[in-house]
mmCIF file of C-alpha atoms (C1' of nucleotides) in Angstrom:
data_model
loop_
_atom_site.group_PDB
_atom_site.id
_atom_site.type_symbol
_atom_site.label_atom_id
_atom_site.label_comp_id
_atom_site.label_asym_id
_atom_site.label_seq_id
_atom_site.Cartn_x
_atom_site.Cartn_y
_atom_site.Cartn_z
ATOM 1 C CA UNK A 242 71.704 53.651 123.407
ATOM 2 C CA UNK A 243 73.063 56.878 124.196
ATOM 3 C CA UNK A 244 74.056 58.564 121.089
ATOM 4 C CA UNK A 245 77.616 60.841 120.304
ATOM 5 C CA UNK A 246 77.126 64.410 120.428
ATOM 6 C CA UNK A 247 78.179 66.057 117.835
ATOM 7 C CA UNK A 248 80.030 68.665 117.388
ATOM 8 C CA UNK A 249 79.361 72.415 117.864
ATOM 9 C CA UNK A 250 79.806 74.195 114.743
ATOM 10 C CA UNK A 251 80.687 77.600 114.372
ATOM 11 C CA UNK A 252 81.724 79.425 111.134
ATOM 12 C CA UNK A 253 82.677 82.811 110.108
ATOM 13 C CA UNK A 254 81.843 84.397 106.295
ATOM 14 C CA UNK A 255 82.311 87.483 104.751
ATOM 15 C CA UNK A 256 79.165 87.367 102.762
ATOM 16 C CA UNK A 257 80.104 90.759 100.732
ATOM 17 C CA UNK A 258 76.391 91.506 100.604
ATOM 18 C CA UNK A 259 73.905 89.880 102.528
ATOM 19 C CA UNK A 260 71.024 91.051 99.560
ATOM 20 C CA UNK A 261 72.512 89.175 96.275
ATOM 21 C CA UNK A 262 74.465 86.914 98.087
ATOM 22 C CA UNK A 263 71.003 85.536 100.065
ATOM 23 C CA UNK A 264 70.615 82.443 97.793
ATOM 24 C CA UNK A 265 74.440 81.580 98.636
ATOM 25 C CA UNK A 266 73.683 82.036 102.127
ATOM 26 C CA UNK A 267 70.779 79.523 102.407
ATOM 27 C CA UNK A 268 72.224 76.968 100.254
ATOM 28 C CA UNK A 269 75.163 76.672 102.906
ATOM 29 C CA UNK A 270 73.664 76.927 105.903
ATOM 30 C CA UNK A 271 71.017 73.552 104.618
ATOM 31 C CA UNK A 272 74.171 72.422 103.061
ATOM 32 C CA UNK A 273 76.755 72.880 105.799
ATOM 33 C CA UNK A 274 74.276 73.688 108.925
ATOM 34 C CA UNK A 275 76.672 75.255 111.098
ATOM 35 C CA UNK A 276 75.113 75.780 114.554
ATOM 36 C CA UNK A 277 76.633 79.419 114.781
ATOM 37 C CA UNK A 278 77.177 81.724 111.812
ATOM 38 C CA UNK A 279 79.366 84.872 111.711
ATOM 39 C CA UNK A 280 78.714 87.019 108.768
ATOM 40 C CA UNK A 281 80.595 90.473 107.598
ATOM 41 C CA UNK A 282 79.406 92.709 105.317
ATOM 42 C CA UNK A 283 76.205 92.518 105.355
ATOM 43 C CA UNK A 284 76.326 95.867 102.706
ATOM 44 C CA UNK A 285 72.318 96.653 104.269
ATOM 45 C CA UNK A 286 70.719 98.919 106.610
ATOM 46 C CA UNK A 287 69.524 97.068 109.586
ATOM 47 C CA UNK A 288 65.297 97.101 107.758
ATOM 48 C CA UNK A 289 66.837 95.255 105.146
ATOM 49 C CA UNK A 290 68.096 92.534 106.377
ATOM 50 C CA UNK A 291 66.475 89.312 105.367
ATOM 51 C CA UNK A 292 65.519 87.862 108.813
ATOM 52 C CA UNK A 293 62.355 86.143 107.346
ATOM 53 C CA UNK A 294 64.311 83.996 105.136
ATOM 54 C CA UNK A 295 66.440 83.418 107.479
ATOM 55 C CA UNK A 296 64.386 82.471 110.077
ATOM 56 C CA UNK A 297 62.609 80.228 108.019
ATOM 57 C CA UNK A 298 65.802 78.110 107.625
ATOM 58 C CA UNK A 299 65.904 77.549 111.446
ATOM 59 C CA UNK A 300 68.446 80.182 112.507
ATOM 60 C CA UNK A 301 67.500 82.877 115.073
ATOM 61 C CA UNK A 302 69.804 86.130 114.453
ATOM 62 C CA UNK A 303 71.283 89.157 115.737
ATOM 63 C CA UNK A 304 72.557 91.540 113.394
ATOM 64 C CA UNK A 305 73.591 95.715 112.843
ATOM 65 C CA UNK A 306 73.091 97.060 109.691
ATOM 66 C CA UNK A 307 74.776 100.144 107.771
ATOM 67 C CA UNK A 308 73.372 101.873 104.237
ATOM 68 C CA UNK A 309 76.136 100.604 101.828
ATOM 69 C CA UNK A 310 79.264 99.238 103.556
ATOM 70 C CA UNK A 311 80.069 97.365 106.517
ATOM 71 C CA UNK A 312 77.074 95.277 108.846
ATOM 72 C CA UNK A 313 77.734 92.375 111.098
ATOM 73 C CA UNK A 314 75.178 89.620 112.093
ATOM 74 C CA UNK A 315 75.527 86.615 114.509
ATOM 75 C CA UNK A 316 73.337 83.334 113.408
ATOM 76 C CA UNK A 317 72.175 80.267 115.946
ATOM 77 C CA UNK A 318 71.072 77.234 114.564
ATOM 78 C CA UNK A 319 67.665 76.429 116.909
ATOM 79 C CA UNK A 320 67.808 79.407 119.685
ATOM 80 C CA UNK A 321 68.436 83.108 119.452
ATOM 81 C CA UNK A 322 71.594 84.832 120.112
ATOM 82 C CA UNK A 323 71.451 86.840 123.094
ATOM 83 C CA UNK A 324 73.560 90.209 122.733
ATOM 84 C CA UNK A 325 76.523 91.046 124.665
ATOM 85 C CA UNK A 326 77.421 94.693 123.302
ATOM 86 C CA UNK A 327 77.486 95.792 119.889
ATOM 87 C CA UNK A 328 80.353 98.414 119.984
ATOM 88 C CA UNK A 329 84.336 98.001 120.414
ATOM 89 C CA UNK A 330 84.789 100.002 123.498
ATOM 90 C CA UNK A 331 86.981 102.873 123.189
ATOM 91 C CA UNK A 332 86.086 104.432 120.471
ATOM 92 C CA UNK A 333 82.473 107.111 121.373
ATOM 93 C CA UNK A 334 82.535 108.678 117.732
ATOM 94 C CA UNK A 335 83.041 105.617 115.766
ATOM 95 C CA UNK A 336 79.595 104.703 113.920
ATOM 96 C CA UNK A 337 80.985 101.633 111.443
ATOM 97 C CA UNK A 338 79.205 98.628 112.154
ATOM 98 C CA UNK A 339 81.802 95.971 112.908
ATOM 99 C CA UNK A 340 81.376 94.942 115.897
ATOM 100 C CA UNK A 341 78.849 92.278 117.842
ATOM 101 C CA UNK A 342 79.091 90.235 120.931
ATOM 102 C CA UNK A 343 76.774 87.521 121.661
ATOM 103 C CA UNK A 344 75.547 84.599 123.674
ATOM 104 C CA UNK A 345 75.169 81.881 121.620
ATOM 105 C CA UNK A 346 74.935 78.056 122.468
ATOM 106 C CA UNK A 347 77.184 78.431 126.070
ATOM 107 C CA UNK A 348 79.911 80.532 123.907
ATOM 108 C CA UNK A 349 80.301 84.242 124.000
ATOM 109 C CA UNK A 350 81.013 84.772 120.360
ATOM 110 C CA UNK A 351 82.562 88.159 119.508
ATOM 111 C CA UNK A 352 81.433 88.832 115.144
ATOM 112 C CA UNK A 353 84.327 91.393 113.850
ATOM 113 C CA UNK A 354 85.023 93.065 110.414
ATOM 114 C CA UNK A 355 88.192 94.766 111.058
ATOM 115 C CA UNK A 356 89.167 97.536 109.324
ATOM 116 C CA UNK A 357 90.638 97.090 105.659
ATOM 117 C CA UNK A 358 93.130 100.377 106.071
ATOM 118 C CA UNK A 359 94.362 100.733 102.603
ATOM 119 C CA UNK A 360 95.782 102.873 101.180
ATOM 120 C CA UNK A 361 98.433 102.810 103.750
ATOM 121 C CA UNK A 362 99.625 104.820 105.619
ATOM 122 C CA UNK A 363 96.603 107.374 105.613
ATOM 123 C CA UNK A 364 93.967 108.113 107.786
ATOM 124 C CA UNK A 365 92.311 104.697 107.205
ATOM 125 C CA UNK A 366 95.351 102.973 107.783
ATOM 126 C CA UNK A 367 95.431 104.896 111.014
ATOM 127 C CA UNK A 368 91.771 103.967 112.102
ATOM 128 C CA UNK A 369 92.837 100.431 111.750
ATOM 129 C CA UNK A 370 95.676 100.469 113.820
ATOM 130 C CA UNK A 371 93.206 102.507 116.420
ATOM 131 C CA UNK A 372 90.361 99.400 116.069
ATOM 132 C CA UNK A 373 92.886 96.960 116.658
ATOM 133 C CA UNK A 374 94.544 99.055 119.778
ATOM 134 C CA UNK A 375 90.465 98.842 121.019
ATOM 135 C CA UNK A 376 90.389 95.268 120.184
ATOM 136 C CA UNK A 377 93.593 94.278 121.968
ATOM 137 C CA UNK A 378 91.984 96.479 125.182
ATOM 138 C CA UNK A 379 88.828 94.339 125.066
ATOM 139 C CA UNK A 380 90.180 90.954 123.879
ATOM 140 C CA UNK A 381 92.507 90.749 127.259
ATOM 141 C CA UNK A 382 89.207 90.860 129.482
ATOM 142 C CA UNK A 383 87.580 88.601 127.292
ATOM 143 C CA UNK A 384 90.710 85.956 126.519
ATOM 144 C CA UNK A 385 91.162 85.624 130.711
ATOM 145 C CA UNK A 386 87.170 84.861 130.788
ATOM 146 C CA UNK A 387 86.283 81.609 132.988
ATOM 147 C CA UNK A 388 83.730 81.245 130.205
ATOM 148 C CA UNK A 389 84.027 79.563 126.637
ATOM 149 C CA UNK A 390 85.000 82.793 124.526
ATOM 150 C CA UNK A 391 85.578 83.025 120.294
ATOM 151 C CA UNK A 392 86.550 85.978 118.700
ATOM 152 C CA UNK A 393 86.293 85.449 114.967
ATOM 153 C CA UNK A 394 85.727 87.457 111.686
ATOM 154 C CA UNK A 395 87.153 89.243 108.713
ATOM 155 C CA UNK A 396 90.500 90.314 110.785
ATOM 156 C CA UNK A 397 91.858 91.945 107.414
ATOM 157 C CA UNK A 398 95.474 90.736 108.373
ATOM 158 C CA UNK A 399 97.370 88.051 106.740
ATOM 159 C CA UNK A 400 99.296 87.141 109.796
ATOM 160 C CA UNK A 401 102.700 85.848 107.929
ATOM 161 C CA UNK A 402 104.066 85.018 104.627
ATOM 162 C CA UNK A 403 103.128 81.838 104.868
ATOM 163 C CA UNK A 404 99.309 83.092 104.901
ATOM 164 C CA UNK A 405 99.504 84.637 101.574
ATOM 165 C CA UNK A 406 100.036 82.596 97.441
ATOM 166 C CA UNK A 407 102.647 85.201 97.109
ATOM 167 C CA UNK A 408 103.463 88.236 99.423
ATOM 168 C CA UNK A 409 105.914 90.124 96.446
ATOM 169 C CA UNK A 410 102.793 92.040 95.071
ATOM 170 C CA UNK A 411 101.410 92.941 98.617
ATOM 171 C CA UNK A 412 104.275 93.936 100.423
ATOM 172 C CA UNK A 413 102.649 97.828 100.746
ATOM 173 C CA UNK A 414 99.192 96.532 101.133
ATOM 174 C CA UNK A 415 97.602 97.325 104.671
ATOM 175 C CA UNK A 416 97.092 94.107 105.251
ATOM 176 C CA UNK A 417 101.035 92.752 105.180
ATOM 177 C CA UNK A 418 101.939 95.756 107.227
ATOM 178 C CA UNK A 419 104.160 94.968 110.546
ATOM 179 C CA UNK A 420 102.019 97.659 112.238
ATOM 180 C CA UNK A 421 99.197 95.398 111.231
ATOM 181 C CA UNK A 422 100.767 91.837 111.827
ATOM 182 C CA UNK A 423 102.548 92.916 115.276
ATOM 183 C CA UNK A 424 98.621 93.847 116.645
ATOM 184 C CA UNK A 425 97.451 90.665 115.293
ATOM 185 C CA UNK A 426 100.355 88.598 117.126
ATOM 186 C CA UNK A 427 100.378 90.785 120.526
ATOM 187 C CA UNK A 428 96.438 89.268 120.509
ATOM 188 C CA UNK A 429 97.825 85.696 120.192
ATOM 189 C CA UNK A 430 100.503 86.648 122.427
ATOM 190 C CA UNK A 431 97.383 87.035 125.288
ATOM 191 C CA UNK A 432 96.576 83.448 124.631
ATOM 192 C CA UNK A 433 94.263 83.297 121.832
ATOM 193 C CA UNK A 434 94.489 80.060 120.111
ATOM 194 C CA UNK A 435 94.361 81.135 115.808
ATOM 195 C CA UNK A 436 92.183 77.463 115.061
ATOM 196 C CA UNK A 437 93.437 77.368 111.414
ATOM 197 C CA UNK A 438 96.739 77.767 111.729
ATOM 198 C CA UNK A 439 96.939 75.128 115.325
ATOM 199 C CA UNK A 440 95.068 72.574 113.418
ATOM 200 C CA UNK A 441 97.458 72.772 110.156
ATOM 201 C CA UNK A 442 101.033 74.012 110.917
ATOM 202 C CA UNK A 443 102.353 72.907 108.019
ATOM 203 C CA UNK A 444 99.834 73.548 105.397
ATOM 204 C CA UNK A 445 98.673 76.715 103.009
ATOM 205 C CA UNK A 446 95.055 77.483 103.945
ATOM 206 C CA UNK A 447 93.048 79.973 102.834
ATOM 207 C CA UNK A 448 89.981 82.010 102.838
ATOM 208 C CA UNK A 449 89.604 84.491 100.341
ATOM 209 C CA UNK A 450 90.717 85.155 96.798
ATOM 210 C CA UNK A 451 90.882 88.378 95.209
ATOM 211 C CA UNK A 452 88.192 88.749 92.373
ATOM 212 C CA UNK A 453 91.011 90.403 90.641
ATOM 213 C CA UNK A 454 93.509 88.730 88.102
ATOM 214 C CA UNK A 455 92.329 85.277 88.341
ATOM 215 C CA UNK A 456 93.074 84.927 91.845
ATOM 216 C CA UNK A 457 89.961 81.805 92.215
ATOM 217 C CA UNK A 458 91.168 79.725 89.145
ATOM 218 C CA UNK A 459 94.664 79.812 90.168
ATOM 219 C CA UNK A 460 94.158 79.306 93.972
ATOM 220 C CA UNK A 461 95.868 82.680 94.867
ATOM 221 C CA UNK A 462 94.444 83.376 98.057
ATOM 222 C CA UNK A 463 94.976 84.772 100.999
ATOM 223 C CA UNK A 464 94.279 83.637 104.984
ATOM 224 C CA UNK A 465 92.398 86.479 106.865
ATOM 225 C CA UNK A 466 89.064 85.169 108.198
ATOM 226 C CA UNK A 467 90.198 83.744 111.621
ATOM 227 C CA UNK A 468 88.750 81.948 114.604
ATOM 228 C CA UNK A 469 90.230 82.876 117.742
ATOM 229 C CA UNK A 470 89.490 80.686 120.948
ATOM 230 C CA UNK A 471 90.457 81.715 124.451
ATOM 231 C CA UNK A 472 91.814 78.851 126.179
ATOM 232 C CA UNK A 473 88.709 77.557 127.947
ATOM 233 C CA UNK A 474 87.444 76.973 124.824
ATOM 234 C CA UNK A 475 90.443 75.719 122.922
ATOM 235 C CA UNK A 476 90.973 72.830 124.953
ATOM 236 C CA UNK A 477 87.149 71.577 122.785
ATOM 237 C CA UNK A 478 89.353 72.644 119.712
ATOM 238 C CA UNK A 479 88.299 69.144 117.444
ATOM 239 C CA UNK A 480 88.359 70.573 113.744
ATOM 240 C CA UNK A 481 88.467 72.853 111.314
ATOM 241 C CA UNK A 482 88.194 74.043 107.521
ATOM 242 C CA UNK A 483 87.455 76.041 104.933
ATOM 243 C CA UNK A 484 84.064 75.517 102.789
ATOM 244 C CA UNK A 485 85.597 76.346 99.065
ATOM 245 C CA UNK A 486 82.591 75.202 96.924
ATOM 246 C CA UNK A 487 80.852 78.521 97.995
ATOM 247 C CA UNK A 488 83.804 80.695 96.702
ATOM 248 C CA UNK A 489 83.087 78.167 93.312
ATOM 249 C CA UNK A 490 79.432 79.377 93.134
ATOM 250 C CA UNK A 491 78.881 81.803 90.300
ATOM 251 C CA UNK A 492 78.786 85.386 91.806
ATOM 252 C CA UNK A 493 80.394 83.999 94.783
ATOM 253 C CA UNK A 494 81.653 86.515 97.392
ATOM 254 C CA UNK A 495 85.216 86.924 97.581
ATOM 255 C CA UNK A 496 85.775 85.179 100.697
ATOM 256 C CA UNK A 497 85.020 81.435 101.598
ATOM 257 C CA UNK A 498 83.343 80.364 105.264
ATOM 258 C CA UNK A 499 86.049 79.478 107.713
ATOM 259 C CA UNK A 500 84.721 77.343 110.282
ATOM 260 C CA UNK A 501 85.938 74.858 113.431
ATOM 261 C CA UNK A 502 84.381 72.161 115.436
ATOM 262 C CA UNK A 503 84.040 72.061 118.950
ATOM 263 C CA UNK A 504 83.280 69.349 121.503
ATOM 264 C CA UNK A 505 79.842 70.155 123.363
ATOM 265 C "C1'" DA B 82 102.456 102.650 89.247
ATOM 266 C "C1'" DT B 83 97.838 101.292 87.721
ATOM 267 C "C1'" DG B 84 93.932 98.420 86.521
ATOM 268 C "C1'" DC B 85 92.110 94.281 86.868
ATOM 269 C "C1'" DC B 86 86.301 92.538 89.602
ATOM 270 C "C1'" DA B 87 82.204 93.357 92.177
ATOM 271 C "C1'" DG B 88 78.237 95.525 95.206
ATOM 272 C "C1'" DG B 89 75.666 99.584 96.568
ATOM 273 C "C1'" DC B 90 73.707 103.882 95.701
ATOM 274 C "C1'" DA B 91 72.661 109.472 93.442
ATOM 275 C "C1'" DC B 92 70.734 104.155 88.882
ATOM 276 C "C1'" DA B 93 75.357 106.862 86.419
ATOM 277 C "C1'" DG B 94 79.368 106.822 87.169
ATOM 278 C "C1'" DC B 95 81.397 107.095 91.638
ATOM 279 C "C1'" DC B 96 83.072 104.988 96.065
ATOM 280 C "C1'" DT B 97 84.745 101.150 98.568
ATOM 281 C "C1'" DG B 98 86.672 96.792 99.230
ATOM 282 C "C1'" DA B 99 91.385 93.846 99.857
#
DNA sequence: ATGCCAGGCACAGCCTGA
């Protein structure tokens, strides 16, 4: 009897350090298996990177590393990503490691860490708006693809009020800014769908909570990990969610995986 | 207005994150 297919999986963490958060890492991808994983800050140069344990868990990976901050890797479940690019165009002198594109399971998967740009405004408030100009320039070409497309990271935004516990104590943070927000929502504007927020209009969800002032224990979080779908692959849009028992761990990174389902 | 926590690196106090 033929058998259901399941769902395609793919999730997006913010591991905050690929090194000590390793054990984390395994336990939810045996716990969780999605079939594509999107991690950001990886916080290791590309020899460090733990691609024996990882491949021992099943996953082929693609990855760029960084000494100390940044790093980006793309994970497949049974097969091996095969890379697009692994720059934002636009940008020749840029050498942060927050960008890779890959073929992963019939989806071109696009792993970003945006930009955090505080303190704003300043010059790294400035090289945010400038990624996100680059990212607007690339996601048009990639949004209008005849071919499934996701786009989905650490976006650093919180897209509206709604996305945030409390916005009184953020209102000058970089990521509340309209400069920030309007970039954000001129990429939706081009058709991306934002999973999260189509699959639960009406509901508070988010994905990471400040290790600062309690934020965990009194569920003060904030929604800036996001899944964006171009609309060939929206329409296979079944689910999503938010895995919160790895931001319970003890020395849990300060973000939870965001992830959605997506018919084969 | 600032520090609050946490990881990484120069392994000792910085810098960065959000």
């Amino acid at each position: 009897m033929p058998r259901k297919k399941q769902p395609l999986r793919l999730a997006t963490f913010n591991i905050n350090g690929i090194r000590s958060r390793l054990p984390h890492l395994l336990q939810w991808l045996e716990r969780e298996r999605p079939d594509i994983a999107c991690l950001q800050e990886l916080k290791a140069r590309h020899e460090a990177f733990p691609r024996a344990e990882i491949e021992a868990a099943g996953y082929g990976a693609l990855w760029q590393g960084q000494v100390s901050w940044n790093g980006v890797a793309i994970l497949a479940r049974d097969s091996e990503p095969v890379e697009s690019r692994r720059r934002l165009p636009g940008e020749r002198e840029d050498e942060q490691a927050r960008y890779l594109e890959a073929a992963v399971h019939g989806i071109m998967v696009a792993c970003l860490y945006l930009p955090n740009g505080n303190p704003q405004p300043g010059p790294k408030f400035d090289y945010k708006l400038r990624w996100m100009d680059r990212l607007l320039r690339h996601a048009r070409s990639l949004v209008a693809s005849e071919h499934p497309v996701a786009m989905v990271g650490d976006y650093n935004v919180v897209p509206t009020d709604f996305d945030i516990y409390n916005p009184r104590s953020w209102r000058k943070d970089a990521l509340l800014q309209p400069e920030s927000r309007e970039r954000y929502a001129a990429l939706l504007a081009q058709g991306w769908t934002d999973s999260l927020r189509t699959l639960f209009p009406d509901e508070q969800v988010f994905t990471f909570w400040d290790y600062f002032r309690d934020h965990w224990p009194r569920n003060a979080g904030l929604r800036i990990d996001h899944l964006l779908l171009n609309p060939v692959l929206a329409k296979r849009l079944k689910a999503a969610g938010v895995d919160r028992w790895v931001r319970g761990l003890p020395k849990a990174s300060d973000h939870a995986p965001t992830w959605v389902e997506l018919a084969r």
